[in-house]
Every structure is written in structure tokens, then in C-alpha cells.
CSV table of C-alpha atoms in Angstrom, one decimal:
chain,number,residue,atom,x,y,z
A,1,MET,CA,-34.5,30.4,8.8
A,2,ALA,CA,-32.5,30.3,5.5
A,3,TYR,CA,-31.2,27.4,3.5
A,4,TRP,CA,-27.7,26.9,2.0
A,5,LEU,CA,-25.7,24.5,-0.1
A,6,LEU,CA,-22.2,23.7,1.1
A,7,LYS,CA,-19.8,22.0,-1.3
A,8,THR,CA,-17.1,19.7,0.0
A,9,GLU,CA,-14.7,17.2,-1.5
A,10,PRO,CA,-15.5,13.9,0.0
A,11,ASP,CA,-11.9,12.7,-0.1
A,12,THR,CA,-11.0,15.6,2.2
A,13,PHE,CA,-14.3,16.0,4.2
A,14,SER,CA,-17.4,14.0,3.5
A,15,ILE,CA,-20.9,13.7,5.0
A,16,ASP,CA,-19.6,10.6,6.8
A,17,THR,CA,-16.9,12.7,8.4
A,18,LEU,CA,-19.4,15.2,9.5
A,19,LYS,CA,-21.6,12.4,11.0
A,20,GLN,CA,-18.6,11.0,12.9
A,21,GLN,CA,-17.6,14.4,14.2
A,22,LYS,CA,-21.2,15.4,14.9
A,23,VAL,CA,-20.2,19.1,14.7
A,24,SER,CA,-17.4,20.6,12.6
A,25,CYS,CA,-16.1,24.0,11.7
A,26,TRP,CA,-16.6,24.8,8.0
A,27,GLU,CA,-13.1,26.2,7.4
A,28,GLY,CA,-11.0,27.0,4.4
A,29,VAL,CA,-13.4,29.2,2.5
A,30,ARG,CA,-11.2,31.5,0.5
A,31,ASN,CA,-13.6,33.3,-1.8
A,32,TYR,CA,-14.8,36.8,-0.7
A,33,GLN,CA,-18.4,36.3,-2.0
A,34,ALA,CA,-18.7,32.9,-0.2
A,35,ARG,CA,-17.1,34.4,2.9
A,36,ASN,CA,-19.6,37.3,2.8
A,37,MET,CA,-22.5,34.9,2.6
A,38,MET,CA,-21.3,33.0,5.6
A,39,ARG,CA,-20.6,36.2,7.5
A,40,ASP,CA,-23.7,38.2,6.6
A,41,GLY,CA,-26.3,35.6,5.7
A,42,MET,CA,-25.8,32.3,7.7
A,43,LYS,CA,-27.5,32.4,11.0
A,44,LEU,CA,-27.9,30.0,13.9
A,45,GLY,CA,-30.5,27.3,13.0
A,46,ASP,CA,-30.1,27.7,9.2
A,47,SER,CA,-30.3,24.4,7.4
A,48,VAL,CA,-27.7,23.3,4.9
A,49,LEU,CA,-27.4,20.7,2.1
A,50,ILE,CA,-24.1,18.9,2.0
A,51,TYR,CA,-22.9,18.5,-1.6
A,52,HIS,CA,-20.0,16.3,-2.6
A,53,SER,CA,-18.0,17.9,-5.4
A,54,SER,CA,-14.8,16.9,-7.4
A,55,CYS,CA,-15.6,13.2,-7.2
A,56,LYS,CA,-17.2,10.4,-9.2
A,57,ASP,CA,-20.7,10.9,-7.6
A,58,VAL,CA,-21.2,14.7,-7.6
A,59,GLY,CA,-24.4,15.7,-5.8
A,60,VAL,CA,-26.4,16.3,-2.6
A,61,VAL,CA,-25.7,13.7,0.0
A,62,GLY,CA,-26.9,15.0,3.4
A,63,MET,CA,-28.1,17.8,5.6
A,64,GLY,CA,-26.7,19.8,8.5
A,65,GLU,CA,-27.5,22.9,10.6
A,66,VAL,CA,-25.6,26.0,11.4
A,67,VAL,CA,-24.9,25.8,15.2
A,68,LYS,CA,-22.3,28.6,15.5
A,69,GLU,CA,-22.4,31.8,13.4
A,70,ALA,CA,-19.3,33.3,11.7
A,71,TYR,CA,-16.1,33.6,13.7
A,72,PRO,CA,-12.4,34.0,12.5
A,73,ASP,CA,-11.0,30.9,10.7
A,74,HIS,CA,-8.0,30.2,12.9
A,75,PHE,CA,-6.3,28.3,10.0
A,76,GLN,CA,-5.6,31.6,8.3
A,77,PHE,CA,-3.0,32.4,11.0
A,78,ASP,CA,-1.2,29.0,10.9
A,79,PRO,CA,1.8,29.0,8.6
A,80,GLU,CA,1.6,25.2,8.5
A,81,SER,CA,-2.0,25.2,7.2
A,82,PRO,CA,-2.9,25.1,3.5
A,83,TYR,CA,-5.4,27.9,4.4
A,84,PHE,CA,-2.7,30.2,5.8
A,85,ASP,CA,-3.0,33.8,4.7
A,86,PRO,CA,0.0,36.0,5.4
A,87,LYS,CA,-2.0,39.1,4.9
A,88,SER,CA,-4.5,38.2,7.6
A,89,SER,CA,-3.9,38.9,11.3
A,90,PRO,CA,-5.9,38.2,14.5
A,91,GLU,CA,-6.5,41.9,14.8
A,92,ASN,CA,-7.9,42.1,11.3
A,93,PRO,CA,-8.9,38.6,10.1
A,94,ARG,CA,-9.9,38.2,6.5
A,95,TRP,CA,-11.5,34.8,6.7
A,96,ILE,CA,-14.3,33.3,8.8
A,97,MET,CA,-16.0,30.0,9.4
A,98,VAL,CA,-19.2,28.6,10.8
A,99,ASP,CA,-19.9,25.4,12.7
A,100,ILE,CA,-22.1,22.8,11.1
A,101,GLU,CA,-23.9,20.0,13.0
A,102,TYR,CA,-24.7,16.8,11.2
A,103,ARG,CA,-28.5,16.2,10.7
A,104,GLN,CA,-28.9,13.3,8.4
A,105,HIS,CA,-27.8,11.5,5.2
A,106,LEU,CA,-30.0,11.9,2.3
A,107,ARG,CA,-30.5,9.6,-0.7
A,108,TYR,CA,-28.0,10.9,-3.3
A,109,VAL,CA,-29.3,13.5,-5.7
A,110,SER,CA,-26.9,13.8,-8.6
A,111,LEU,CA,-26.0,17.1,-10.2
A,112,ALA,CA,-27.3,15.7,-13.5
A,113,ARG,CA,-30.8,15.2,-11.9
A,114,ILE,CA,-30.6,18.7,-10.4
A,115,LYS,CA,-29.7,20.2,-13.8
A,116,ALA,CA,-32.5,18.3,-15.5
A,117,ASN,CA,-35.2,19.5,-13.1
A,118,PRO,CA,-36.8,22.7,-14.6
A,119,ALA,CA,-37.9,23.8,-11.1
A,120,LEU,CA,-34.2,24.2,-10.2
A,121,GLU,CA,-33.0,26.1,-13.3
A,122,ASP,CA,-32.5,29.3,-11.3
A,123,MET,CA,-30.3,27.6,-8.6
A,124,PRO,CA,-26.8,29.0,-8.6
A,125,LEU,CA,-25.4,25.5,-8.6
A,126,VAL,CA,-26.6,24.9,-12.2
A,127,LYS,CA,-25.6,28.3,-13.6
A,128,LYS,CA,-22.7,28.4,-15.9
A,129,GLY,CA,-19.5,29.8,-14.3
A,130,SER,CA,-20.9,29.4,-10.7
A,131,ARG,CA,-18.2,27.7,-8.8
A,132,LEU,CA,-18.9,29.0,-5.3
A,133,SER,CA,-18.5,26.6,-2.4
A,134,ILE,CA,-21.4,28.2,-0.5
A,135,MET,CA,-24.7,29.3,-2.1
A,136,PRO,CA,-28.1,30.2,-1.0
A,137,VAL,CA,-31.1,27.8,-1.6
A,138,THR,CA,-34.7,29.0,-1.8
A,139,ASP,CA,-37.5,27.4,0.1
A,140,MET,CA,-38.8,25.9,-3.2
A,141,GLN,CA,-35.4,24.6,-4.2
A,142,TRP,CA,-34.9,23.1,-0.8
A,143,ASN,CA,-38.2,21.3,-0.9
A,144,GLU,CA,-37.6,20.1,-4.5
A,145,ILE,CA,-34.2,18.6,-3.6
A,146,LEU,CA,-35.7,16.9,-0.6
A,147,ALA,CA,-38.5,15.5,-2.7
A,148,MET,CA,-35.9,14.3,-5.3
A,149,SER,CA,-33.9,12.6,-2.5
A,150,ALA,CA,-37.0,10.8,-1.4
A,151,THR,CA,-37.4,9.3,-4.9
A,152,SER,CA,-33.7,8.8,-5.6
A,153,ILE,CA,-32.3,5.4,-6.7
A,154,ARG,CA,-28.6,5.0,-6.3
């Protein structure tokens, strides 16, 4: 089993939305490196941290699990979708998605706390210039963030 961090903007799709839907496709990834991680790395049963970005309270807010491995993102074929890609076709799709199932809310762990933790200094999330919406998380990083969540004060 592997661990991942998935970024989402809570005004578009939040941990609360995932909880309400129970399972949701993780669509709209339009970065080749992130796509390749979903396609080649994410497997059934992998655990994910849900991270709210582009908001007042940026940080880890919950957990989910990969319940369906990579398959074509159907939004790339829909001209009405903001994720439409005219260079993609059903015969040769460029973009994929996975399905994520809600597991639980976590006590909020802010980006500032993550950056301040020396044990997490190698995490892609805290590296300058790292703006990927999907990134791997090591076992140690996963456990450290869960421990931080257990001691979080909102």
C-alpha cells in the first residue's frame, strides 16, 4: 500500500463534499507528472490525505482511499466542461482519474505546521516550486501528519 496527498480547492470540492458523496472520481488533473502518478502509482487500497489549497486555512483536513484505479477522465471529451481537451479522444485519452472513497475527517494540520516540522522537510509539499495536485507521501511522513493531526488545535 502507498500513501498520497491530493490537493483540492474547498470552494470547488471539499472534504465535506467527499463525505457527502462517499465516493467520488478525482477528475480534472491536467498535469502530466500528476497524471502519471495516478496512472502508474495509485493502486486499489492506497490511502490519501485530503489537502485544502487556495483557501484561508490551507492544510490537511481528511483521509480517503483509492477504490478504483486509473481510467479515462470523461470530462476531457465534453466540450462544455472546463476540463475539455480537444486534442484528446476516446480512442487515445490523455487524462485519467481515480475514484476516492471518504474515510474520515482529520483535525486540521496547517501548511505552516507541516513546513515547521523538520521530519517533513523532504516532503514534496514543502519544496519550493512544487505545485503538483497529487504527490506521494512516505510511511514516515504519513505517520507524522497523523500524529500532528492528533495534537492539532484549530
